[in-house]
mmCIF file of C-alpha atoms and ligand atoms in Angstrom:
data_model
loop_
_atom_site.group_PDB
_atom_site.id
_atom_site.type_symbol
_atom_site.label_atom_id
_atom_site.label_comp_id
_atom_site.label_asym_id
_atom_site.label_seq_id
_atom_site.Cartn_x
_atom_site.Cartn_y
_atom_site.Cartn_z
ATOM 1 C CA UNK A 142 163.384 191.815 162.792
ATOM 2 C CA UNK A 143 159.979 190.127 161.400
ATOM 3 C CA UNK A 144 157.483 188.024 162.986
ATOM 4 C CA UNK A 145 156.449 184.779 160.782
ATOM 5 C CA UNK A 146 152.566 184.132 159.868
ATOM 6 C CA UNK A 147 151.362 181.105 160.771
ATOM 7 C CA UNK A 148 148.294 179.258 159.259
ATOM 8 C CA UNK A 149 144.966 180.497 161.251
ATOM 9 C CA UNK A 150 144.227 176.307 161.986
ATOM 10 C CA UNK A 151 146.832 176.189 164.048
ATOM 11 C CA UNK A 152 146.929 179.711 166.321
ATOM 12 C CA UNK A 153 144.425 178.268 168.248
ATOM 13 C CA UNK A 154 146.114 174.767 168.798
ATOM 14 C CA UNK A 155 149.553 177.054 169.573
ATOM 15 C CA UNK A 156 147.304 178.617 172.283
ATOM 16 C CA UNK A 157 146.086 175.295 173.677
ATOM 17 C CA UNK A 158 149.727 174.057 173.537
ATOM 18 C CA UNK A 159 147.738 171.342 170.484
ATOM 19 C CA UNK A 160 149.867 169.180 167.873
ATOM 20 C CA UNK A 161 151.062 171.745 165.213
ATOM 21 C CA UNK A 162 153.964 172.307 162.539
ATOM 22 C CA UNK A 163 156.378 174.726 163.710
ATOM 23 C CA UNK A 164 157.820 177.587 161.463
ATOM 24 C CA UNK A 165 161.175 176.648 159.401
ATOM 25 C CA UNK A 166 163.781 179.276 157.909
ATOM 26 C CA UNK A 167 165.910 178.354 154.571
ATOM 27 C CA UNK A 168 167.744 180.032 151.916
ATOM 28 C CA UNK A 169 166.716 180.662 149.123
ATOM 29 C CA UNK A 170 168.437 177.230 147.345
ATOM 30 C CA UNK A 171 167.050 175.562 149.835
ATOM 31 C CA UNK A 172 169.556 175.357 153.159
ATOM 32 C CA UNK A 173 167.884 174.790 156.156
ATOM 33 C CA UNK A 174 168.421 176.920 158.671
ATOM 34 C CA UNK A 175 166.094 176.503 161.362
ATOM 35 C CA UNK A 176 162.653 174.079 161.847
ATOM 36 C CA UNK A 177 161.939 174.661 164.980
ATOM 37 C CA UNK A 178 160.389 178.486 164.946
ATOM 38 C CA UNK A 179 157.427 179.093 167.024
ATOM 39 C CA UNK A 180 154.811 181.894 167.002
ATOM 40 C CA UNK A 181 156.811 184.361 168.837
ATOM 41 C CA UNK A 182 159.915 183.889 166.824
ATOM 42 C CA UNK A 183 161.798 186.927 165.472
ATOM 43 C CA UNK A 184 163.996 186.894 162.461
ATOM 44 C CA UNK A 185 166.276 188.893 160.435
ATOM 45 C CA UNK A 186 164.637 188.714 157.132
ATOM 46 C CA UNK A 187 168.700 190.504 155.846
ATOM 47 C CA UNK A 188 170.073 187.487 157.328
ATOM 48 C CA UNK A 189 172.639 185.156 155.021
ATOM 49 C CA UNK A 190 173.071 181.698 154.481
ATOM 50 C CA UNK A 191 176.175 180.241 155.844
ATOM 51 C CA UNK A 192 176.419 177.904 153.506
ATOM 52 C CA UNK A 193 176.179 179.403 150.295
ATOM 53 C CA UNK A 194 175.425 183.621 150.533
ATOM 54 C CA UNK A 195 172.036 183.531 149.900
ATOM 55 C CA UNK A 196 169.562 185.854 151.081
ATOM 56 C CA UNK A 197 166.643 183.958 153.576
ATOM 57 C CA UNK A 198 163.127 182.839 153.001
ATOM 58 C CA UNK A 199 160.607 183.830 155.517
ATOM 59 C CA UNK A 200 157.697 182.777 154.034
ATOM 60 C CA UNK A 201 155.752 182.077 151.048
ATOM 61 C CA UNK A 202 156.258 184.437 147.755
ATOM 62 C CA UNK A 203 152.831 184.100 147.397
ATOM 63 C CA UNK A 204 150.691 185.036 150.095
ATOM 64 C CA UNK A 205 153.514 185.346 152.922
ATOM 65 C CA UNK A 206 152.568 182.192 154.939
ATOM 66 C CA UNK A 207 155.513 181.016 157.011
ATOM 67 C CA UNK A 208 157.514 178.169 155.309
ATOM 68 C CA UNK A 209 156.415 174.868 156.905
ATOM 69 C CA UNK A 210 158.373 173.652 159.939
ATOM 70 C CA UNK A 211 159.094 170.257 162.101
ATOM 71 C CA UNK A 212 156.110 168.625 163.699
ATOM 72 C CA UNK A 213 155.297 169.493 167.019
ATOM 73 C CA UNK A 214 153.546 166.455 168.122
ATOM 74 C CA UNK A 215 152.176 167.751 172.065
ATOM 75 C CA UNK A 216 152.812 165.458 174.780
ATOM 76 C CA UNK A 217 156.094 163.942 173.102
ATOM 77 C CA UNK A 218 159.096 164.550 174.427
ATOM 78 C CA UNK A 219 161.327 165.693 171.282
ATOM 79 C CA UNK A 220 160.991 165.638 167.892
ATOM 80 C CA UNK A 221 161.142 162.807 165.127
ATOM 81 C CA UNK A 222 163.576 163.947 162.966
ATOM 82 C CA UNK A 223 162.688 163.137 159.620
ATOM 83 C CA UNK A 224 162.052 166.827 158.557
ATOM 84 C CA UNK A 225 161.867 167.652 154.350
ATOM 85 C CA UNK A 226 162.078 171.170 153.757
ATOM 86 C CA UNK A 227 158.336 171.582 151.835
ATOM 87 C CA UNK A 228 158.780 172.746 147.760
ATOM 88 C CA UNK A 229 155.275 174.360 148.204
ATOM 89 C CA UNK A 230 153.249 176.253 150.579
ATOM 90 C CA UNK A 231 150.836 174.520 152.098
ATOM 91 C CA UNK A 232 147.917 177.198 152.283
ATOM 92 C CA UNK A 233 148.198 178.852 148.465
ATOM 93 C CA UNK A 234 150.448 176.098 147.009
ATOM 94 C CA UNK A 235 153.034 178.748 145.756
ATOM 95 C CA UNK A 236 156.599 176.923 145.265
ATOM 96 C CA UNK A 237 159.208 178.238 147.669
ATOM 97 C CA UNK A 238 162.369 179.334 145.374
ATOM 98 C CA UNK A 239 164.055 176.052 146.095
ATOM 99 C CA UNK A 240 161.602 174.056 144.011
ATOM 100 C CA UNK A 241 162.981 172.185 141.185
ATOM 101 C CA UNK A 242 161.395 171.859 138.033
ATOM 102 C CA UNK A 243 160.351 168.272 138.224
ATOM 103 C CA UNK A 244 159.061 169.007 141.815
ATOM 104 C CA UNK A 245 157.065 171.927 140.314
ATOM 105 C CA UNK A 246 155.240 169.522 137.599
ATOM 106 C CA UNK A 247 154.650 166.705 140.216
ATOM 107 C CA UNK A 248 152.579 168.918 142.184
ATOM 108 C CA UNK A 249 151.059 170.258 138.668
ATOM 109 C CA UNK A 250 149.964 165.873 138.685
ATOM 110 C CA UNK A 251 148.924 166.189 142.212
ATOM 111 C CA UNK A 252 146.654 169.024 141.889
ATOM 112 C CA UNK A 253 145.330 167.437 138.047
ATOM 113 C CA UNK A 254 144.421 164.075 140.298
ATOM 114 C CA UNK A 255 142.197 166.453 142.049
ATOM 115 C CA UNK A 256 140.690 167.804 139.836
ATOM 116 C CA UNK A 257 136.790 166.826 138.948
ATOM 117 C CA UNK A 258 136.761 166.621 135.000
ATOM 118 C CA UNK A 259 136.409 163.784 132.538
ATOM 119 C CA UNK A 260 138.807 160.832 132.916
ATOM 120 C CA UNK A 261 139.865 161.177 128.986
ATOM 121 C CA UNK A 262 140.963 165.158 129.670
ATOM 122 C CA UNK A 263 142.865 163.936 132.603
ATOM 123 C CA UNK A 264 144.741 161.497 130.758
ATOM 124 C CA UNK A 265 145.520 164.071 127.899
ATOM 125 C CA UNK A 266 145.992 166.719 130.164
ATOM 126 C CA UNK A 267 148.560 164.001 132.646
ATOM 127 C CA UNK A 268 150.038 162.682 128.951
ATOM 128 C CA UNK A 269 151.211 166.542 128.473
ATOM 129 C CA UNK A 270 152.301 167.480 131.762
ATOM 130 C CA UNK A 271 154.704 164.099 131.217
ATOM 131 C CA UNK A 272 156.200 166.007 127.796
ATOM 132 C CA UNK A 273 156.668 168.970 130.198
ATOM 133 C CA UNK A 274 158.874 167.292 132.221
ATOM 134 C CA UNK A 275 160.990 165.846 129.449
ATOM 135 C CA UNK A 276 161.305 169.777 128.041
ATOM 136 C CA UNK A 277 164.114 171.862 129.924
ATOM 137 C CA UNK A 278 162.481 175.054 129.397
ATOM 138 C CA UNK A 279 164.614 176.594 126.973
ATOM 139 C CA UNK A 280 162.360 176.079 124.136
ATOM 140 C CA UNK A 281 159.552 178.675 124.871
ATOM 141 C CA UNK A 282 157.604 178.269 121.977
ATOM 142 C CA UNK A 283 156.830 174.668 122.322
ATOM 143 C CA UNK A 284 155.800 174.976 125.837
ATOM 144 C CA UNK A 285 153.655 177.635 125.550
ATOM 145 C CA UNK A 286 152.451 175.441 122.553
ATOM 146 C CA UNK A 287 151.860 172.532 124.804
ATOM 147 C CA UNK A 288 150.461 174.791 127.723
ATOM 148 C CA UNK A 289 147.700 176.010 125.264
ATOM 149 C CA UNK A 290 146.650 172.141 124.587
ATOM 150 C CA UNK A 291 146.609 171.157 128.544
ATOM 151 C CA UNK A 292 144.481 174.855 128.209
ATOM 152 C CA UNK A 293 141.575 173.600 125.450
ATOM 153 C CA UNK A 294 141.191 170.194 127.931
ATOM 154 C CA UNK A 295 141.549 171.487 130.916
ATOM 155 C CA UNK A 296 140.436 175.251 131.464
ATOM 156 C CA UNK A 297 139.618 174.495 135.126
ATOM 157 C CA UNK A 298 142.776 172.891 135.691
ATOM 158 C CA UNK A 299 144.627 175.572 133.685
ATOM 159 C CA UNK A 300 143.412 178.242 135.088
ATOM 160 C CA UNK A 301 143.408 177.393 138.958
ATOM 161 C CA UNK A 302 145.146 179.527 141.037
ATOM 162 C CA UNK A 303 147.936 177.057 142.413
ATOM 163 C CA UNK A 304 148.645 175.843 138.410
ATOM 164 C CA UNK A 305 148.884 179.082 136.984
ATOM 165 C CA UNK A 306 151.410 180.040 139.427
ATOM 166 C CA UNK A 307 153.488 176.877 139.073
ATOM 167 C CA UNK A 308 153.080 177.021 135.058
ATOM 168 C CA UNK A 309 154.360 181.088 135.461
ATOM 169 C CA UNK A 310 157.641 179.716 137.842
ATOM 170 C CA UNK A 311 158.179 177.103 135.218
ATOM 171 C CA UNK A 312 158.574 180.115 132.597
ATOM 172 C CA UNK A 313 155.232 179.395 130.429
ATOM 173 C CA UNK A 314 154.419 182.025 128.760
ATOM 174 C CA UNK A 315 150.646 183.602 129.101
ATOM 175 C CA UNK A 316 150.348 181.085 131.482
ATOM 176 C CA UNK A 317 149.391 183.723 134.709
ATOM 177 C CA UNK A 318 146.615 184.788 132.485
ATOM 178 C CA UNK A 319 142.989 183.643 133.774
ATOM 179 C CA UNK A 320 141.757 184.530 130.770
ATOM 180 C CA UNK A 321 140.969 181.818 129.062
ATOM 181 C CA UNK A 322 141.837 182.144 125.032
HETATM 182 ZN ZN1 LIG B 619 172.275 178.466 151.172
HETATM 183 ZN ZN1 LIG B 620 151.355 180.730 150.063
#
């Protein structure tokens, strides 16, 4: 049996019984299987999916964060009930296996809006990201061709922990690299 890591913010508001996300289990296409895990949970990281067979997620692939869970609001009686299993972790920004592809390049957009840099790069750079999405993958060449132009106007952006992650999931090649070249 494991226990599940939650985010330091909230061990102290788990202490003080404070507003916090509990932990959530899933398989690895995505079935939930529990939302409602708190700090002292155990779980059988061998464990199966009833659904479909497929091994469990505990946490993230990344850095091992526990996958995020329902709100805990304190004081409320009950929960609300509109729980969506996250596609990334929300301390590293990994995606959890379940991610699709187009879930995988919106966050790629959410993490370019952040991004300080000159509003002409971020319009080439949010112009390619759109031909990423229209690709399927299968063509390797021409998205590691397009990853090296998002690379030339963007080397922040391209090199950020979070995107070169998402671009390695995605199957860019070269794209884990933070060399920049
Ligand atoms: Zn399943
Ligand atoms: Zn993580």
């Amino acid at each position: 049996m494991q226990s599940l890591r939650f985010p330091e913010r909230d061990l102290h508001k788990i202490r003080r019984d404070e507003s916090h996300h509990r932990a959530a289990l899933a398989c690895r296409r995505g079935h939930v299987m529990s939302i409602y895990l708190m700090v002292d949970a155990r779980v059988d990281p061998e464990q199966k999916c009833t659904q479909c067979g497929a091994g469990v997620v505990t946490g993230c692939p990344n850095c091992g964060l526990r996958v995020r869970g329902e709100y805990y609001a304190a004081g409320v009686i009950g929960f609300s009930s509109n729980y969506e299993l996250p596609g990334f972790c929300d301390e590293c920004g990994s995606a959890f296996p379940w991610a699709t592809r187009e879930q995988r390049i919106y966050e790629l957009e959410n993490i370019l809006d952040q991004q300080e840099m000159a509003e002409h790069d971020r319009l080439f750079i949010a112009e390619r990201l759109r031909e990423l999405h229209s690709m399927d993958g299968s063509d390797r060449k021409a998205q590691a061709n397009l990853w090296k132009r998002i690379r030339s106007y963007g080397p922040a952006f391209a090199t950020h922990a979070a995107v070169r992650r998402i671009a390695e999931g995605l199957g860019v090649e070269g794209a884990g690299s933070a060399i920049f070249g």
